[in-house]
Coordinates of C-alpha atoms in Angstrom, one line a residue:
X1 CA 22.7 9.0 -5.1
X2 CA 20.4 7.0 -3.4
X3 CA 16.2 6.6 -2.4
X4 CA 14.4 7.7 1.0
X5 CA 11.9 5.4 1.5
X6 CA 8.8 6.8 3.8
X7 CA 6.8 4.2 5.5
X8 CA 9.7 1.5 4.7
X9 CA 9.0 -0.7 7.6
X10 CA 5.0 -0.5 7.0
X11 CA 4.4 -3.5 4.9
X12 CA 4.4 -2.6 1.2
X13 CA 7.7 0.0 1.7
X14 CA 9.6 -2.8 3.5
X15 CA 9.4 -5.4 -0.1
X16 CA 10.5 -1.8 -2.1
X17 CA 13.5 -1.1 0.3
X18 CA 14.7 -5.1 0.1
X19 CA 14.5 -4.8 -3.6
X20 CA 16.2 -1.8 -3.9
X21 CA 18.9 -3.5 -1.6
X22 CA 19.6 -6.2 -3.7
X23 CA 19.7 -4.2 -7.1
X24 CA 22.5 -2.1 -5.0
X25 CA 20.6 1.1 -4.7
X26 CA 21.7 3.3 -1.6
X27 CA 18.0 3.4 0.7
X28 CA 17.7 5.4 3.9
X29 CA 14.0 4.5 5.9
X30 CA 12.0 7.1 8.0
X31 CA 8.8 5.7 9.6
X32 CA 7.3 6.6 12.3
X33 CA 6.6 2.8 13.9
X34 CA 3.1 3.8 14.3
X35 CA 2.1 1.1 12.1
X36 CA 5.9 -0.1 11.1
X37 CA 7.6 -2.7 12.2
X38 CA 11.7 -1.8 12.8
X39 CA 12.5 -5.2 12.1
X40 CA 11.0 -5.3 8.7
X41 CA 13.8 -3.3 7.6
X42 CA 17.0 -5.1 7.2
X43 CA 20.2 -4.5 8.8
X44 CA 22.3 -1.9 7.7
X45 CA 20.1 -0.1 6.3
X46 CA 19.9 4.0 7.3
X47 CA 16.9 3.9 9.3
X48 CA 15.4 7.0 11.2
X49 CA 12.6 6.8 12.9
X50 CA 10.0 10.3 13.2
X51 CA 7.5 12.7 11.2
X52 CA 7.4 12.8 7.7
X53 CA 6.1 16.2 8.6
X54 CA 9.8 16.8 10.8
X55 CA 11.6 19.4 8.5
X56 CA 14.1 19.3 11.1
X57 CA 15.0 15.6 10.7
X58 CA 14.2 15.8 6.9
X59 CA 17.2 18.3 6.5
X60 CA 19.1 15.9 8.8
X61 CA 18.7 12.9 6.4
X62 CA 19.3 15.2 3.0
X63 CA 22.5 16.8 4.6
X64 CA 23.7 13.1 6.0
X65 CA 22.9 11.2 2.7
X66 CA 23.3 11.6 -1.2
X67 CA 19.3 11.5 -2.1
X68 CA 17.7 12.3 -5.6
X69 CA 13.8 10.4 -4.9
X70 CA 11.5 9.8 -2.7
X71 CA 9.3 6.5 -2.7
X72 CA 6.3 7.8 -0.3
X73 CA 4.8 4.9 1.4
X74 CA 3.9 6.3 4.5
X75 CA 0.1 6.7 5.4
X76 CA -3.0 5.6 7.6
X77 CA -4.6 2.9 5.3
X78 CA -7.6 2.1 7.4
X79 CA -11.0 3.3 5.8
X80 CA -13.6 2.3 8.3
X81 CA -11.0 4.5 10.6
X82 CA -10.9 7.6 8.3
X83 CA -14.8 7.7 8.4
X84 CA -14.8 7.8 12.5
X85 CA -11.8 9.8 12.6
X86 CA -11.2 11.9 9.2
X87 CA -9.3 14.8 10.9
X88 CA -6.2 12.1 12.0
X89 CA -6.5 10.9 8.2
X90 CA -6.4 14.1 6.6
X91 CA -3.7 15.5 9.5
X92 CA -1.8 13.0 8.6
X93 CA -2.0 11.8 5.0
X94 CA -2.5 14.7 3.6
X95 CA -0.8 17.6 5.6
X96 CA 1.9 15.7 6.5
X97 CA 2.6 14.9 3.2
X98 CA 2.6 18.7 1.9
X99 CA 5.3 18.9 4.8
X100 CA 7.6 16.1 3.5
X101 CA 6.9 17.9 -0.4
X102 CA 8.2 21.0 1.0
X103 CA 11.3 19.7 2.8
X104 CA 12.2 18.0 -0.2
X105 CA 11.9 20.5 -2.6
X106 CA 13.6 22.9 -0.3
X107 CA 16.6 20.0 -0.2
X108 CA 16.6 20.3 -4.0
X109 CA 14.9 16.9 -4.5
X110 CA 12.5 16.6 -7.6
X111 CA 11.4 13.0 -7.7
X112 CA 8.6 11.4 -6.0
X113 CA 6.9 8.3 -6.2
X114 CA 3.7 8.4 -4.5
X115 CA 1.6 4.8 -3.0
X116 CA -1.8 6.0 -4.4
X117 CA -5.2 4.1 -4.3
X118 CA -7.9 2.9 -6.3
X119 CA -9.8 4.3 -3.4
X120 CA -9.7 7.7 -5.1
X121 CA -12.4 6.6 -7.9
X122 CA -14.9 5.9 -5.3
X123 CA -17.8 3.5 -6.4
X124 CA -17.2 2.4 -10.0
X125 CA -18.9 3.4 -12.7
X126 CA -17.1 0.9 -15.2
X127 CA -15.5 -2.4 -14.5
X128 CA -12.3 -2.8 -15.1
X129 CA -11.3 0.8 -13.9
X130 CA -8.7 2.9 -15.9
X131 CA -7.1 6.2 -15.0
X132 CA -9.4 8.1 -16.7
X133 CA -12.4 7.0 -14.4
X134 CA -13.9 10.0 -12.6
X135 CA -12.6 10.5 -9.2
X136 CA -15.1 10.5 -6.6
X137 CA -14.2 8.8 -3.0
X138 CA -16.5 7.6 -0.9
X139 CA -14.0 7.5 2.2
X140 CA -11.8 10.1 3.9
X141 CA -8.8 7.8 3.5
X142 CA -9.8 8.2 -0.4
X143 CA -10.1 12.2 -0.1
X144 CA -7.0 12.1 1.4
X145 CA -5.1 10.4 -1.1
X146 CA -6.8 12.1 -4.1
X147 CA -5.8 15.5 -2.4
X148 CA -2.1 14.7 -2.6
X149 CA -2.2 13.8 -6.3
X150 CA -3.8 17.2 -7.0
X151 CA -1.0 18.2 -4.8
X152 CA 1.6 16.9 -6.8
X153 CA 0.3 18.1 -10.1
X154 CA 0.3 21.3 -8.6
X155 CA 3.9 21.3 -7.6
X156 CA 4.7 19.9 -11.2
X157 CA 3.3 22.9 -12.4
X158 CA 4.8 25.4 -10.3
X159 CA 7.7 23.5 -8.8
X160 CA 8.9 21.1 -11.7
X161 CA 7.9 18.1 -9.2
X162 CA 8.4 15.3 -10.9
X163 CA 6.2 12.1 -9.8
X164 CA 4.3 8.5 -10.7
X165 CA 1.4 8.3 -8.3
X166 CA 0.9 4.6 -8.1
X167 CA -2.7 3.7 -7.9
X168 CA -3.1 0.4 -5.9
X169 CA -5.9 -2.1 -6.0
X170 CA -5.4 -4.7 -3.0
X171 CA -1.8 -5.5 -2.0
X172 CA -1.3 -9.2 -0.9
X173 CA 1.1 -11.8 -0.3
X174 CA 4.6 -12.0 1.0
X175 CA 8.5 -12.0 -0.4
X176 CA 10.5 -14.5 1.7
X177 CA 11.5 -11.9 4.3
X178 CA 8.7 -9.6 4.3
X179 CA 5.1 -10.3 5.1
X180 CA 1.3 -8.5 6.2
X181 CA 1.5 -7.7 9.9
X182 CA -0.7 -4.8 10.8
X183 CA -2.4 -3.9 14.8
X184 CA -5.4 -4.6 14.2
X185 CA -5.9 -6.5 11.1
X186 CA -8.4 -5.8 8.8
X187 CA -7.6 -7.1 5.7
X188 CA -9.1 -10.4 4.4
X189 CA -5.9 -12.7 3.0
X190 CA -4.2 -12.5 6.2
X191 CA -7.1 -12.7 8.7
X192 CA -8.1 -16.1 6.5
X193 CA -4.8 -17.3 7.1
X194 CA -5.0 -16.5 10.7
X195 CA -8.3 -18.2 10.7
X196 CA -6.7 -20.9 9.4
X197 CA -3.9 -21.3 11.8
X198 CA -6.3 -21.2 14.8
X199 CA -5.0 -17.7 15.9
X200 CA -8.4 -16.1 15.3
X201 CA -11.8 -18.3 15.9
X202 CA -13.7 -17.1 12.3
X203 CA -13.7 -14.7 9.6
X204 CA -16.4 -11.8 9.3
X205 CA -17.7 -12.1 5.8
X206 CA -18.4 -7.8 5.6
X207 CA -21.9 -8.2 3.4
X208 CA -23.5 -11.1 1.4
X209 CA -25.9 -8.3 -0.5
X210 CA -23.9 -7.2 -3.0
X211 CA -25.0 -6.8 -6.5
X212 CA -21.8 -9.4 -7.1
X213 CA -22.2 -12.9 -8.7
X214 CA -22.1 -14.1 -5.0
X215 CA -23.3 -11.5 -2.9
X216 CA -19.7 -10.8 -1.7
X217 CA -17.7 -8.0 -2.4
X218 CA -15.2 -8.4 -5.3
X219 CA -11.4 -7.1 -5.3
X220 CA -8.8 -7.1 -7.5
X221 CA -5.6 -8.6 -5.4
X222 CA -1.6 -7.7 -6.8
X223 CA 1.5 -9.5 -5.1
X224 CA 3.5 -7.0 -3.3
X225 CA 6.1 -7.8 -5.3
X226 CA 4.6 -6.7 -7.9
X227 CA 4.0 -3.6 -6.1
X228 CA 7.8 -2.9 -5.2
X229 CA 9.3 -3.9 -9.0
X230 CA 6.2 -0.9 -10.2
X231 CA 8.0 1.2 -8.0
X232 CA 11.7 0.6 -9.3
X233 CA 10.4 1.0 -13.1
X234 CA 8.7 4.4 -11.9
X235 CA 12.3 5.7 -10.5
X236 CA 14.0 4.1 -13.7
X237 CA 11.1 6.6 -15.9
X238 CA 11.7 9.7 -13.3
X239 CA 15.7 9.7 -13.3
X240 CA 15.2 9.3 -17.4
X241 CA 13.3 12.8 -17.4
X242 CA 10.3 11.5 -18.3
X243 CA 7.1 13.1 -17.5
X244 CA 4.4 12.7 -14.3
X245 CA 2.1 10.1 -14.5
X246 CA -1.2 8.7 -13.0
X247 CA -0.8 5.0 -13.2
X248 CA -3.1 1.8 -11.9
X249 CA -1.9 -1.3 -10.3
X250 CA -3.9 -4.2 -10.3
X251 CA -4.1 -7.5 -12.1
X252 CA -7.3 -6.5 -13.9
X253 CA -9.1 -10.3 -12.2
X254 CA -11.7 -9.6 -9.7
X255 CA -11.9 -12.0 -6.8
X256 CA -14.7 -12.5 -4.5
X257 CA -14.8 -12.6 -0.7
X258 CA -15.9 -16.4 -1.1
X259 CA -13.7 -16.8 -3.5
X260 CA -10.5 -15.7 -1.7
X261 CA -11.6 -18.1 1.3
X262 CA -12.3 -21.3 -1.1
X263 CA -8.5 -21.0 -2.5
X264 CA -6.8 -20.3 0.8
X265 CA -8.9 -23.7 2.4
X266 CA -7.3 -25.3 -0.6
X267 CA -4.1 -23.4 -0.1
X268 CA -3.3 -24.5 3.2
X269 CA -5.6 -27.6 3.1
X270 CA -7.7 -26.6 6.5
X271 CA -11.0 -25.1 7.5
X272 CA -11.8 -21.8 7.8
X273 CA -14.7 -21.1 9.7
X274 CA -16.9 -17.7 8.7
X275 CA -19.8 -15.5 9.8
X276 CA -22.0 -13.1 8.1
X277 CA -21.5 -9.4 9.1
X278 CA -22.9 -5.9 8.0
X279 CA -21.7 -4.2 4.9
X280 CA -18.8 -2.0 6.3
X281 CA -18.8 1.7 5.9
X282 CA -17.1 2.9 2.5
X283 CA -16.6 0.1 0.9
X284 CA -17.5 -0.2 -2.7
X285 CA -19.0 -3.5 -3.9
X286 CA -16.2 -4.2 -6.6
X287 CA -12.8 -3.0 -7.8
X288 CA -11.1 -4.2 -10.3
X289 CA -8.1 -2.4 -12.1
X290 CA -6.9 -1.8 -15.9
X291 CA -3.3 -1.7 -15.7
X292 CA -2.4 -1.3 -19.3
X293 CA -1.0 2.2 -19.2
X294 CA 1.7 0.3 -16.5
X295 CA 2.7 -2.1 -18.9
X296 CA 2.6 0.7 -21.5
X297 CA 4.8 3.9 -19.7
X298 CA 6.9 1.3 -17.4
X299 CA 7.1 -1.9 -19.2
X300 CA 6.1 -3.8 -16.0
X301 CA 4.2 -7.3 -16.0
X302 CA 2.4 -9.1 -12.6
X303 CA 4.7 -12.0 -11.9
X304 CA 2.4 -13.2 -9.5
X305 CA -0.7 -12.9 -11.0
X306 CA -3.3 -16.2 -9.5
X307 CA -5.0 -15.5 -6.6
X308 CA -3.2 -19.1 -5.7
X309 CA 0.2 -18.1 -5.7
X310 CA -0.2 -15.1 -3.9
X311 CA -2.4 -16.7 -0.5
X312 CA 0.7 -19.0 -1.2
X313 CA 3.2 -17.0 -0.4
X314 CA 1.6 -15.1 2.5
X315 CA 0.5 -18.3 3.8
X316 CA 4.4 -19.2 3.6
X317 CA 5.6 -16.3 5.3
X318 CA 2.3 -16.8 8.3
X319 CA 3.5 -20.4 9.0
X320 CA 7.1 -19.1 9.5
X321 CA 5.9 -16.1 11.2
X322 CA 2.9 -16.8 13.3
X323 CA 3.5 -13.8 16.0
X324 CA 4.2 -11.4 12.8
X325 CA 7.8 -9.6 13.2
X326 CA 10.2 -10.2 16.4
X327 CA 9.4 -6.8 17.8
X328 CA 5.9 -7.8 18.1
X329 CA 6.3 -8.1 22.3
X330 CA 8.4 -5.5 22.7
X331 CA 5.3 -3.2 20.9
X332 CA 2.5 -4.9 22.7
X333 CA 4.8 -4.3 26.3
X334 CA 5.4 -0.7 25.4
X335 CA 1.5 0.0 24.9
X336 CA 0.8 -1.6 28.0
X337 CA 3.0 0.2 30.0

């Protein structure tokens, strides 16, 4: 039997299908190439691109494949976007996602891994978060998220849905093949790195005025390795029976905005000019993650803990890859046509 990976050429799915690869698990990818990038997924691996939402092509992939889970990566991550445009988010996270639920369950498949966020507990009311914190988002792209895990636990109940929704604090860093490329960028680790290889002229510093111990906000950054080897222990605990879960991943250290630009200047040993900019809409002033129920249901411990090691590795895979993936012109050509 073998894994359908959604969203495995975004950039978190694309670490989970290598992964899988090597540990000799069958993967088929669908992904949409909104956000993807084809050549993120290796070849020879199954790779269809479309609509979670298709049932059409889901029944196409379930009748052409041996598949018994589902990793779900595939969603619009912006949150400055889901505030200006909610109805794309929730069109697409969330309805979408009650579409691919119902093609699998109609194809007999009972085991879903879900890419949650720490988005769905909204401004924190304890630091370091645990999965018991009240759920209250203060984005769309949260509400959207938050309403598939009700979702799910619906479908457990009614269904016998089987899932581990995977709560994500901030992914970073890079494997040796895979790496952050996202049109446009908004995340920090990679526009410092850009910053640093002259690609961009400065980093926006999104508010100094936060109650922080610098004014900047703080986040709580996990290699995306560590992401992908989560995943593989929540398929181990679904295929052993085992019940649904609601699990955090995060490396419980907080990390400033300053902070996070003082290691990658002594990362990659170069400036990295900044500017002050306006708090952005829907961001919380600090996250920070308690991921001891992870270590407790699936046995799994951050390899890649310091903040070091993981601007390392991205700034690794940036040096190698300073246009992002190959199909980077083919893209760009294609919108301007």
């Amino acid at each position: 039997m073998g894994v359908l990976i959604t969203g495995g050429a975004g950039y978190i799915g694309s670490v989970a299908v290598e992964d899988l690869v090597k540990l000799g698990e069958q993967v088929v990818v669908l992904d949409n190439l909104v956000y993807g990038h084809r050549a993120a997924v290796a070849d020879g691996v199954p790779f269809y691109e479309g609509s979670i939402g298709d049932k059409e092509l889901l029944r196409r992939i379930l009748g052409e494949h041996g598949i018994d889970a589902c990793m779900h990566f595939s969603a619009y991550a912006y949150v400055g976007e889901s505030v200006e445009e909610p109805a794309k988010y929730f069109q697409n996270n969330f309805v979408e996602t009650l579409h691919l639920l119902d093609g699998l369950r109609e194809g007999g498949i009972n085991r879903f891994i879900f890419s949650s966020t720490c988005a769905t507990y909204g401004v924190p009311q304890h630091i370091p978060i645990d999965e018991k914190h009240p759920q209250w988002p203060i984005n769309p792209y949260g509400w959207t998220k938050l309403m598939v895990e009700r979702a799910m636990d619906a479908y457990d109940s009614a269904y016998g849905l089987k899932y581990v929704a995977l709560r994500y604090f901030n992914a970073a860093g890079a494997s040796e093949r895979c790496g952050e490329d996202h049109d446009p960028e908004t995340h920090l680790i990679p526009l410092v790195l850009k910053a640093a290889l002259g690609r961009i002229p400065k980093v926006s510093i999104f508010g100094n005025d936060y109650d922080t111990r610098d004014g900047t906000a703080i986040r709580d950054y996990i290699h995306i390795s560590d992401l992908s080897s989560a995943h593989l222990l929540a398929l181990d605990h679904l295929r052993a029976e085992k019940q649904s879960e609601f699990i955090n991943l995060g490396n419980g250290n907080g990390y400033s905005v300053n902070q996070v630009i003082d290691t990658a200047k002594k990362v990659t040993g170069r400036k990295i000019p900044t500017e002050d900019a306006p708090r952005r809409p829907g961001d919380p002033p600090q996250l920070v993650g308690d991921s001891r129920k992870a270590r407790e249901v699936l046995g799994w411990k951050p390899q890649f803990p310091e903040l070091e090691k993981i601007i390392e590795s991205a700034w690794n895979w940036h040096r190698a890859n300073p246009d992002g993936y190959s199909d980077n012109k083919a893209r760009s050509t294609s919108k301007s046509d």
